[in-house]
CSV table of C-alpha atoms in Angstrom, one decimal:
chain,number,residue,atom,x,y,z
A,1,UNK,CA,7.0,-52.9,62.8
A,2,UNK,CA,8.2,-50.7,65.4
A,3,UNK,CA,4.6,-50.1,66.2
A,4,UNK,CA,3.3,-53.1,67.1
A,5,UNK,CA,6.2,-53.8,69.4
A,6,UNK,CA,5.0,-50.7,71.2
A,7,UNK,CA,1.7,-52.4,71.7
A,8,UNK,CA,3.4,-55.2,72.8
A,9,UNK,CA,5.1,-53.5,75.7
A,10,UNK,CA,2.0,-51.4,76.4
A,11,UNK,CA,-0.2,-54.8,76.6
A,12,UNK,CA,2.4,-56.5,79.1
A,13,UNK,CA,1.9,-53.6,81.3
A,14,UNK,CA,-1.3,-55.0,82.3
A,15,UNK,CA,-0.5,-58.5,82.7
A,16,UNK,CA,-2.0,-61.4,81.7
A,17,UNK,CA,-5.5,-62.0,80.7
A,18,UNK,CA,-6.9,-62.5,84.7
A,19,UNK,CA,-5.3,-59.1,85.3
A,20,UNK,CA,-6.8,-57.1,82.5
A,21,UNK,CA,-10.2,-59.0,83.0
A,22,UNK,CA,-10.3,-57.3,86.1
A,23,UNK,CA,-9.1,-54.6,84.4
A,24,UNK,CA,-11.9,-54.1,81.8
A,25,UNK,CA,-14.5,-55.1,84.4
A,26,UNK,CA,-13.2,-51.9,87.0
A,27,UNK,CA,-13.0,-49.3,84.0
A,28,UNK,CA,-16.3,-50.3,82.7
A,29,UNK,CA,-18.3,-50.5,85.8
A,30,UNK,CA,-16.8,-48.6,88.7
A,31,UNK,CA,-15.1,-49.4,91.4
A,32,UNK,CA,-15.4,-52.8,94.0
A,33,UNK,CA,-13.7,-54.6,96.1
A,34,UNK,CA,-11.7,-57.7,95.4
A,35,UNK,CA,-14.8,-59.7,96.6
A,36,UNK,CA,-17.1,-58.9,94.1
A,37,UNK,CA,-14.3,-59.3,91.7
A,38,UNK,CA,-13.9,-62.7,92.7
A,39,UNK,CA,-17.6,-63.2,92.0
A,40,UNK,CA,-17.7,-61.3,89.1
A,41,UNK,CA,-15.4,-62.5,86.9
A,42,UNK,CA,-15.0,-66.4,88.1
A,43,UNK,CA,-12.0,-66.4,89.3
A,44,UNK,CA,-10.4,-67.5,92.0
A,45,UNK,CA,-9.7,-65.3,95.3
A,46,UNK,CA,-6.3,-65.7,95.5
A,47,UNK,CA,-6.0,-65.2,91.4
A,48,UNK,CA,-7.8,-61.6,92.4
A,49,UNK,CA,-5.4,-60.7,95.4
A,50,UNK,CA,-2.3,-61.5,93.0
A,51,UNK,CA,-3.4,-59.9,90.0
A,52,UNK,CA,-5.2,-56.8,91.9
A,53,UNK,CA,-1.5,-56.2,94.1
A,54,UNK,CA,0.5,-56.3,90.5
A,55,UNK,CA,-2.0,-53.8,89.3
A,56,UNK,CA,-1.7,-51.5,92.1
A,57,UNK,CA,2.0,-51.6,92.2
A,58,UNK,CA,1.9,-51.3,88.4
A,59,UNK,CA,0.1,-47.8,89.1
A,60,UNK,CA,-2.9,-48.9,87.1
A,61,UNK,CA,-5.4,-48.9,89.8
A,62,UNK,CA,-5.7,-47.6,93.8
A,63,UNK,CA,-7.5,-47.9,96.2
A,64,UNK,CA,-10.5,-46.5,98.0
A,65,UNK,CA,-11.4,-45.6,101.3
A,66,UNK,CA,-12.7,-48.9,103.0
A,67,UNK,CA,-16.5,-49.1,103.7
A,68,UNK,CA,-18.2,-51.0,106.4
A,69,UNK,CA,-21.0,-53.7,105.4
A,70,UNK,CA,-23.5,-54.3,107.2
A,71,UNK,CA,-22.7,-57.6,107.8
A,72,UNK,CA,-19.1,-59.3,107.4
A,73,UNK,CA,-15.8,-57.9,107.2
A,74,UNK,CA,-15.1,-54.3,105.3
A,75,UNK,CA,-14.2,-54.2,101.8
A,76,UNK,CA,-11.7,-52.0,100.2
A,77,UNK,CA,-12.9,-51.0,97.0
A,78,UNK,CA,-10.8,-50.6,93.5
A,79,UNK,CA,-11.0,-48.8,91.3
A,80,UNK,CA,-9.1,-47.7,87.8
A,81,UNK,CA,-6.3,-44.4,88.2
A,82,UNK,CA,-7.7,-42.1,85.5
A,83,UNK,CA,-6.6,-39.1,86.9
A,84,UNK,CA,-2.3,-40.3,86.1
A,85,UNK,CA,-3.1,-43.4,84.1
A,86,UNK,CA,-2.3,-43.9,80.2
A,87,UNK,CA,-3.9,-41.3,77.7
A,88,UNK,CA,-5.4,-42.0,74.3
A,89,UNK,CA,-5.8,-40.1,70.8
A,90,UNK,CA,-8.7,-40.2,68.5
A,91,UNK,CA,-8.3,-39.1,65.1
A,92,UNK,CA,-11.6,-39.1,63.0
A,93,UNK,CA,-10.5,-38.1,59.4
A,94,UNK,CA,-13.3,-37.0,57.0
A,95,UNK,CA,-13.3,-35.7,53.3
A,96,UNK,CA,-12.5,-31.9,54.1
A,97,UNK,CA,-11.1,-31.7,57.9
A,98,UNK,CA,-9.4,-34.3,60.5
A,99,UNK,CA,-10.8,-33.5,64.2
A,100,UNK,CA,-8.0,-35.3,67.1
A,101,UNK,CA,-9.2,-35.8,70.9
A,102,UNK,CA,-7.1,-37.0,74.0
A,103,UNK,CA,-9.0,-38.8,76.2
A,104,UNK,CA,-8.3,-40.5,79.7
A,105,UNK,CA,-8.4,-44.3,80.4
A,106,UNK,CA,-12.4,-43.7,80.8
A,107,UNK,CA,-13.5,-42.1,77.2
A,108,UNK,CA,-13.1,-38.3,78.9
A,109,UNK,CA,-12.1,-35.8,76.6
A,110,UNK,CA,-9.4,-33.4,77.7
A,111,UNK,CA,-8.2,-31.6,74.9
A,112,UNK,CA,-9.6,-31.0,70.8
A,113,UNK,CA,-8.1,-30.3,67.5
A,114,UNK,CA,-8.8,-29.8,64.1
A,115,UNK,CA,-7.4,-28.9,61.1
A,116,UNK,CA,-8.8,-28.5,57.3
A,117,UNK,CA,-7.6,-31.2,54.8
A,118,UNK,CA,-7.5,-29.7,51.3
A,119,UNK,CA,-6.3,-32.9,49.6
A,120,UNK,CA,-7.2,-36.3,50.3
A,121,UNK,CA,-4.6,-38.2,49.0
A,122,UNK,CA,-2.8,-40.5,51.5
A,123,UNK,CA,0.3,-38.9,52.2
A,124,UNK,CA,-1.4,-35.6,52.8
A,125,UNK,CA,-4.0,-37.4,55.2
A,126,UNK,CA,-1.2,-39.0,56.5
A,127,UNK,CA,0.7,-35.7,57.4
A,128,UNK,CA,-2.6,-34.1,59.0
A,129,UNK,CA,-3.1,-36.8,61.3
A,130,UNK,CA,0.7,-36.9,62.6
A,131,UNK,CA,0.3,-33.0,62.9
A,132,UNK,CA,-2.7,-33.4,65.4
A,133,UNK,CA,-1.6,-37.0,67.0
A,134,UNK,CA,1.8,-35.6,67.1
A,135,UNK,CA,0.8,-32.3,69.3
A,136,UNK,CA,-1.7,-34.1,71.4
A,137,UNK,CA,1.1,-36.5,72.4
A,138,UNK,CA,4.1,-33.6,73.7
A,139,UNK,CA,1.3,-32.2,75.6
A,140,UNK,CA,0.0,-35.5,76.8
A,141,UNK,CA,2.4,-37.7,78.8
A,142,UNK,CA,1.4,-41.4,78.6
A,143,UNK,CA,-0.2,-41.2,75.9
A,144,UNK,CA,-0.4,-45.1,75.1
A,145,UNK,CA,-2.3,-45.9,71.8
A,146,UNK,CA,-3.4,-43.7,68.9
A,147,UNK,CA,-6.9,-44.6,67.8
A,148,UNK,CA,-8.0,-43.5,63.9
A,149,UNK,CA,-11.1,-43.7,62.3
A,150,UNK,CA,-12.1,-43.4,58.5
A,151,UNK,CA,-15.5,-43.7,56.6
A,152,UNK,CA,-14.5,-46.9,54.9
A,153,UNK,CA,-13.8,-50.7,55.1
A,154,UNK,CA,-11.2,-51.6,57.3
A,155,UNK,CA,-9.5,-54.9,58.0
A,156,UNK,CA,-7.4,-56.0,61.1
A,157,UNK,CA,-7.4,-52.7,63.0
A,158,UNK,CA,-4.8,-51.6,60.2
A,159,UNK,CA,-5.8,-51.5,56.7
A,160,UNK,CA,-8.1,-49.5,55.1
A,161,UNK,CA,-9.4,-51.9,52.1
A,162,UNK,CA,-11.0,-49.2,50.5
A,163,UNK,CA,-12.6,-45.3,51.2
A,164,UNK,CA,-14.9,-43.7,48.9
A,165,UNK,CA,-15.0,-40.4,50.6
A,166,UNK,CA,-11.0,-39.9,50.5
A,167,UNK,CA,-10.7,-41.9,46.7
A,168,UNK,CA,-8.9,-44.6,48.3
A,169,UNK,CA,-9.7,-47.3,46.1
A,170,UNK,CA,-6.6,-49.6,46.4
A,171,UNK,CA,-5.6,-50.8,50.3
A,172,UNK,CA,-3.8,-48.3,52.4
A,173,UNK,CA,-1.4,-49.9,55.5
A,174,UNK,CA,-2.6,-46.5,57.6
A,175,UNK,CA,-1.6,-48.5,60.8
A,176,UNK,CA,1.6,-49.3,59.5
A,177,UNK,CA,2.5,-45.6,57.6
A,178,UNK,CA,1.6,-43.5,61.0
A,179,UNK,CA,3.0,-45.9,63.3
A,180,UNK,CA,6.7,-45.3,61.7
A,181,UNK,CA,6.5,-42.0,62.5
A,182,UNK,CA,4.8,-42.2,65.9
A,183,UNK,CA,6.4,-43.7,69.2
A,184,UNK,CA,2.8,-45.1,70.4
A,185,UNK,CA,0.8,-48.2,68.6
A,186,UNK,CA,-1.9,-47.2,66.4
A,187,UNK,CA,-5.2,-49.1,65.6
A,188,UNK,CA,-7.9,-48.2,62.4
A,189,UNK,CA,-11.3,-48.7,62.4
A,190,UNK,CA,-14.3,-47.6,60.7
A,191,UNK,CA,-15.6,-44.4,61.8
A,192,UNK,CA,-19.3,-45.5,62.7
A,193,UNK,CA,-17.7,-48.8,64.1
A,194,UNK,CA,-15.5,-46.3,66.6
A,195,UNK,CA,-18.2,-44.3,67.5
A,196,UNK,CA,-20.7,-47.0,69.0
A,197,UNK,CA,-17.7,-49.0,70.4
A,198,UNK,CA,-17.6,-45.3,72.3
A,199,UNK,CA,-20.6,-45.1,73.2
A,200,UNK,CA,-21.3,-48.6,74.1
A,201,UNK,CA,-18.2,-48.4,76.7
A,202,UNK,CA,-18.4,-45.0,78.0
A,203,UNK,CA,-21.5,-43.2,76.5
A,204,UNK,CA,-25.3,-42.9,76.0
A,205,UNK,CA,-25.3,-46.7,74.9
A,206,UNK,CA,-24.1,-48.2,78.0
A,207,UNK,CA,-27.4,-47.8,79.7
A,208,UNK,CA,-29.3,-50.5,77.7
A,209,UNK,CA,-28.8,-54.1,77.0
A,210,UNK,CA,-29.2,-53.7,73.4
A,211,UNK,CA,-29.0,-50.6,71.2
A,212,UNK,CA,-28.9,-49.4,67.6
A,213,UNK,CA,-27.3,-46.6,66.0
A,214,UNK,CA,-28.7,-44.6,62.9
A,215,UNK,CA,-26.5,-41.8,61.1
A,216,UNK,CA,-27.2,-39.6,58.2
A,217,UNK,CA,-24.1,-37.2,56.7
A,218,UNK,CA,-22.3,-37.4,53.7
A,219,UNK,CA,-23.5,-41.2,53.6
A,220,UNK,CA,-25.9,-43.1,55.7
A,221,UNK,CA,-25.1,-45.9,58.3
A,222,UNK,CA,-26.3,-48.2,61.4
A,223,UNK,CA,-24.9,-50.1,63.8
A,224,UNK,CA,-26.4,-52.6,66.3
A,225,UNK,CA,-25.3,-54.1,69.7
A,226,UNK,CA,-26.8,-56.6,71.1
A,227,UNK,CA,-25.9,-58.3,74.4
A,228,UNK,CA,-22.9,-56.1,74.5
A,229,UNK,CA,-21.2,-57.1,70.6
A,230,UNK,CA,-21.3,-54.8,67.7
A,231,UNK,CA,-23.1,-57.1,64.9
A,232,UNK,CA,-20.5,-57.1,62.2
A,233,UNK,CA,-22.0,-58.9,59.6
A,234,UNK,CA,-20.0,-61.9,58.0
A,235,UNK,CA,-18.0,-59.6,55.5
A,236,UNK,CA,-17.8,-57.2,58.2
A,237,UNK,CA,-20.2,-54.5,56.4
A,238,UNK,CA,-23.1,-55.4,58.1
A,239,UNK,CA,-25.2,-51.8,58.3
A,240,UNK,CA,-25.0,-50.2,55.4
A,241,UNK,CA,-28.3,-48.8,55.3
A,242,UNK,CA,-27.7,-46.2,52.5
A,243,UNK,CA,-28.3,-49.6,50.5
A,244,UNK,CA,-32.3,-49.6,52.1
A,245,UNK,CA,-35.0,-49.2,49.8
A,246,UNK,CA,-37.3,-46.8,51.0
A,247,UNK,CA,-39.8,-46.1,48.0
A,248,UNK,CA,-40.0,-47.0,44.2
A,249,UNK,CA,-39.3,-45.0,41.6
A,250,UNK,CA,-42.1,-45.0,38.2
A,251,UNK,CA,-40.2,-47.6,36.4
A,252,UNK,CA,-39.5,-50.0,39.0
A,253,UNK,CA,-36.0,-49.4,40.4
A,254,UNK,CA,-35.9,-48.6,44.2
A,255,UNK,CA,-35.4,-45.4,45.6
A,256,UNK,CA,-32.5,-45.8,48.7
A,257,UNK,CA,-32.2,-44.0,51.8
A,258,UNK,CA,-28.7,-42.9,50.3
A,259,UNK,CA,-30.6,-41.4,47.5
A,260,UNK,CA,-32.3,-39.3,49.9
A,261,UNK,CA,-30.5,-38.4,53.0
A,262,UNK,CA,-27.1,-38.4,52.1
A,263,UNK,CA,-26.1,-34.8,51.9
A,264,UNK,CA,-25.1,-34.7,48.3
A,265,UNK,CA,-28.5,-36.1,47.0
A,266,UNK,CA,-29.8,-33.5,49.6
A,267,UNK,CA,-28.7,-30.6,48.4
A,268,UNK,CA,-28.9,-31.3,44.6
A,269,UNK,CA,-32.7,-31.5,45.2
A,270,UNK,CA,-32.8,-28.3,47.3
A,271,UNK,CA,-31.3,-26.8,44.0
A,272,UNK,CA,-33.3,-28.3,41.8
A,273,UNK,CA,-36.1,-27.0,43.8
A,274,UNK,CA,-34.9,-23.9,43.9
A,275,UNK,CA,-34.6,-23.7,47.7
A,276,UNK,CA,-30.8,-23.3,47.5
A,277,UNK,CA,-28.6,-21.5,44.8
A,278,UNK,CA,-26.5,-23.1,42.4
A,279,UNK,CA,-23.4,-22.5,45.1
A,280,UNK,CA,-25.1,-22.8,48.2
A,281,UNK,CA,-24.3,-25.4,51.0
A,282,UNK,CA,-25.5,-27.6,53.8
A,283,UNK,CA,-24.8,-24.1,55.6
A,284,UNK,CA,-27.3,-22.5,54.1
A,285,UNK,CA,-30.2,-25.1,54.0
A,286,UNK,CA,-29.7,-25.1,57.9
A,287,UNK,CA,-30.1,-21.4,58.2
A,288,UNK,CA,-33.0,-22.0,55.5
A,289,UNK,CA,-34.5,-24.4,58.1
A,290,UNK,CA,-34.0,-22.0,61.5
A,291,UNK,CA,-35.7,-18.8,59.5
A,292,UNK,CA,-39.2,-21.4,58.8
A,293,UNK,CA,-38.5,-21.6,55.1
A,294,UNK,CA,-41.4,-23.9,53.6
A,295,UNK,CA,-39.5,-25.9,50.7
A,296,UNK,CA,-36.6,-26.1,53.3
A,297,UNK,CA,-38.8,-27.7,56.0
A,298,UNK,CA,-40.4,-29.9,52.9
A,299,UNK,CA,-36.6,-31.3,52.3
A,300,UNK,CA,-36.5,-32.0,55.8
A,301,UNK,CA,-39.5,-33.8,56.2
A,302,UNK,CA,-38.6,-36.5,53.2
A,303,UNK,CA,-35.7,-37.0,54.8
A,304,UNK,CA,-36.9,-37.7,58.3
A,305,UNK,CA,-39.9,-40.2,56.9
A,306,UNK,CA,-37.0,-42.1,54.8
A,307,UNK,CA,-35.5,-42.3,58.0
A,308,UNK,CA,-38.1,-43.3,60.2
A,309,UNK,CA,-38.9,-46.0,57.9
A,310,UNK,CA,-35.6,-47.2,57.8
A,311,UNK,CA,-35.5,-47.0,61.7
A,312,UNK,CA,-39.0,-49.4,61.3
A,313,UNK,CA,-36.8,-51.7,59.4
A,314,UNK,CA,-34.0,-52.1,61.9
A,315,UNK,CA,-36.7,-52.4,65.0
A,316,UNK,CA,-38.2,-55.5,63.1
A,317,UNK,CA,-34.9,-57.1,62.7
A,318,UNK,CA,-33.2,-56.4,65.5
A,319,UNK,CA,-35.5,-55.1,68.3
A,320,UNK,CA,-33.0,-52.7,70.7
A,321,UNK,CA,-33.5,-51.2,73.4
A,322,UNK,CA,-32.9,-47.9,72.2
A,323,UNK,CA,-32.4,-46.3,69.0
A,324,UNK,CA,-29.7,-43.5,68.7
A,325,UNK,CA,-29.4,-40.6,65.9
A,326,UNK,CA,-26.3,-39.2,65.2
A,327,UNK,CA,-24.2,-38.0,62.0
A,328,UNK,CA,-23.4,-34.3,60.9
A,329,UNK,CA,-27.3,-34.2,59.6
A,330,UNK,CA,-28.8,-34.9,62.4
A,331,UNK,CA,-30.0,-31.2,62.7
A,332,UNK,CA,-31.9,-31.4,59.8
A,333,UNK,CA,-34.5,-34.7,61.3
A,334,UNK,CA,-34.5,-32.1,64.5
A,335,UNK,CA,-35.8,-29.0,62.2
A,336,UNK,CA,-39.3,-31.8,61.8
A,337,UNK,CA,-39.7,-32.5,65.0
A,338,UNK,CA,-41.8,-33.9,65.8
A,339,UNK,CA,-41.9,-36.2,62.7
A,340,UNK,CA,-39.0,-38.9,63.2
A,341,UNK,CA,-41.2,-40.1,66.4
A,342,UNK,CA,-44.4,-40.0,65.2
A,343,UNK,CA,-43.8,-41.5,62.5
A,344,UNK,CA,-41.5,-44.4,63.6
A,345,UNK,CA,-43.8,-45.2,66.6
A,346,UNK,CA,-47.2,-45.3,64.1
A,347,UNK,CA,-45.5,-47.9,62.0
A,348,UNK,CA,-44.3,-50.0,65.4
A,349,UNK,CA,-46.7,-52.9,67.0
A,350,UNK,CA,-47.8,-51.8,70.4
A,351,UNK,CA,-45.2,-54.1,72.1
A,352,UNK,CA,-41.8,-52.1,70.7
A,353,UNK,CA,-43.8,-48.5,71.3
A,354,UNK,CA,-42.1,-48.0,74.4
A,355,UNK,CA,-38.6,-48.1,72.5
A,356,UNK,CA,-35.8,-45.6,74.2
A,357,UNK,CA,-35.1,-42.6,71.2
A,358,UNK,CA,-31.9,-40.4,72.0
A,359,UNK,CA,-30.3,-38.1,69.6
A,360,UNK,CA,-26.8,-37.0,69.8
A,361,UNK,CA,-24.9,-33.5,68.6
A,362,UNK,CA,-23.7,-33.3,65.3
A,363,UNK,CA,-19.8,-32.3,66.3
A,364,UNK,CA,-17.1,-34.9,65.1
A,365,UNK,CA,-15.7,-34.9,68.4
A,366,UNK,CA,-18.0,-38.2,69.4
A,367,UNK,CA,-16.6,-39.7,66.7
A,368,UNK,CA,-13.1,-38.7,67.0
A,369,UNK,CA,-13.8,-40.1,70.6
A,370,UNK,CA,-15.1,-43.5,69.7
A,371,UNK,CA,-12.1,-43.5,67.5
A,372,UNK,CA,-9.9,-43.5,71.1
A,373,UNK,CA,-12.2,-45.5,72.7
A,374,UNK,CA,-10.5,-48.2,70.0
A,375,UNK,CA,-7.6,-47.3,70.8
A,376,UNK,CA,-8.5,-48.0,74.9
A,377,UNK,CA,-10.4,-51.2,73.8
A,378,UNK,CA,-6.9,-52.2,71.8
A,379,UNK,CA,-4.7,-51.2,75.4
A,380,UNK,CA,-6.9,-53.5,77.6
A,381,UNK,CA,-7.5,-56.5,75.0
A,382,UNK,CA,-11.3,-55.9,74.9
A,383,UNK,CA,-12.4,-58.3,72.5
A,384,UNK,CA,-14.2,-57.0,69.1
């Protein structure tokens, strides 16, 4: 496909795998000097003058002003050229709206976009996302790969096995069907995959050895890393915690965190409650939740003990550093504050009480960047 030729030529650009080694280690880290490269990475000085010359000539790096040591000779520092250097799109489709960034070489975003998706078929996903990657790319020269991520399974960075949010129940070559219409390279993913790949390279993550993520929306989901690799799992769904049992319903069955976090389940018990109206939304419930209302602040609190005990769970499999909230509902486990906490830490032994907790925003635009932070982890040959 013409696509993956593109890639091709994009991947040569770096050179082989000593040059993007150095590479990777410079955009991840900040800048150093060919000396602490050498040390770094293993390899061998002379490997680091050769590859480190080709990349500056290349345009890919430059260099910085020399600084003095205290002892020894002075080192000229390197460091990645963000500011000129290769652009990347990140598309993160959902069941009602597809939100597109364009990011530099570093995960920064300099530019958003949106549109509504009324239909979720695949050729009408298909033209939303070459509406948004295709504007992003005239504004942005050098744009180099397009990044996409869906809420489903996804195989090989191109095919989307299956998507229950969009109906896709058969395989869908997305790679493949945007890539014919694009002049860049495009990579799939998951969408909470994307998102902790982003923040793992160039967000809140990268500040821990080990780190899980916990997201509640229109379904429920965690991801781990641990000593910097995403646990996949061996059929690559590893984290599907809307599958966690968190109660026990009177005849037996088990009552899953899906059942009640996930926003559908959410809501239809706010109706049934009569906190909502029969048409009311997730809008409502929210403003429901800012004005004190008592069966809204009930909902809430369900909903953040489910979670907390799921959180439990993951700390005794997994023991991160840090856990990390996220997902479009993460406003509602913030309306019963201080809940999620105390109620995670009481059921923690004294040695994992001193866990990191962070929360991030419930806009799509971290997930639409972790979706181009693929993409930049596809340009540089990061492995998986």
């Amino acid at each position: 496909m013409h696509g993956q030729q593109h890639s091709q030529r994009s991947m040569v650009g770096l050179g082989g795998a000593s040059a993007r080694a150095v590479y990777r280690d410079l955009l991840r880290f900040g800048p150093r000097s060919r000396r602490d490269l050498t040390r770094r990475l293993g390899l061998s000085a002379p490997t680091v003058t050769r590859v480190t010359r080709e990349l500056l000539e290349g345009g890919h790096l430059h260099s910085l002003e020399t600084v003095a040591p205290t002892k020894g000779r002075p080192q000229e520092p390197l460091d990645v050229e963000e500011r000129h250097g290769p652009r990347f799109v990140g598309v993160k489709v959902t069941a009602d709206e597809v939100h597109a960034v364009v990011t530099t070489v570093r995960g920064n975003m300099l530019e958003e976009l949106a549109v509504p998706l009324a239909d979720t078929a695949v050729p009408a996903v298909v033209e939303a996302v070459l509406e948004l990657a295709t504007a992003l790319i005239e504004a942005h020269p050098h744009v180099a790969v397009v990044g996409i991520s869906v809420g489903g399974v996804v195989a090989s960075g191109r095919t989307v096995l299956s998507c229950h949010y969009l109906g896709w129940r058969d395989p869908v070559e997305l790679a493949d069907l945007l890539a014919a219409c694009l002049d860049v390279p495009v990579v799939v993913e998951n969408d909470l995959v994307a998102m902790v790949h982003g923040l793992h390279w160039f967000g809140v993550g990268r500040a821990y050895r080990s780190f899980a993520v916990l997201t509640i929306g229109a379904g429920v989901g965690s991801a781990t890393v641990v000593d910097g690799r995403l646990i996949r799992g061996e059929r690559d769904v590893a984290g599907l915690t809307g599958r966690f049992p968190v109660g026990t319903r009177e005849d037996g069955s088990p009552v899953l965190l899906s059942d009640v976090a996930s926003t559908a389940p959410l809501l239809q018990r706010a109706r049934a409650r009569g906190v909502l109206g029969p048409e009311e939304s997730l809008a409502q419930l929210r403003e429901l939740l800012a004005a004190g209302h008592a069966g809204a602040h009930a909902l809430a609190a369900e909903v953040t003990r489910a979670l907390a005990h799921t959180a439990a769970g993951i700390m005794a499999l997994v023991d991160p550093q840090a856990l990390i909230l996220g997902g479009e509902g993460v406003d509602i486990i913030a309306a019963a504050d201080p809940l999620f906490e105390q109620t995670l830490r009481a059921m923690l032994p004294q040695m994992q009480r001193d866990l990191v907790l962070r929360r991030l925003s419930g806009d799509f635009d971290e997930w639409a960047r972790g979706a181009a932070v693929i993409a930049i982890t596809a340009y540089v040959g990061a492995p998986g």
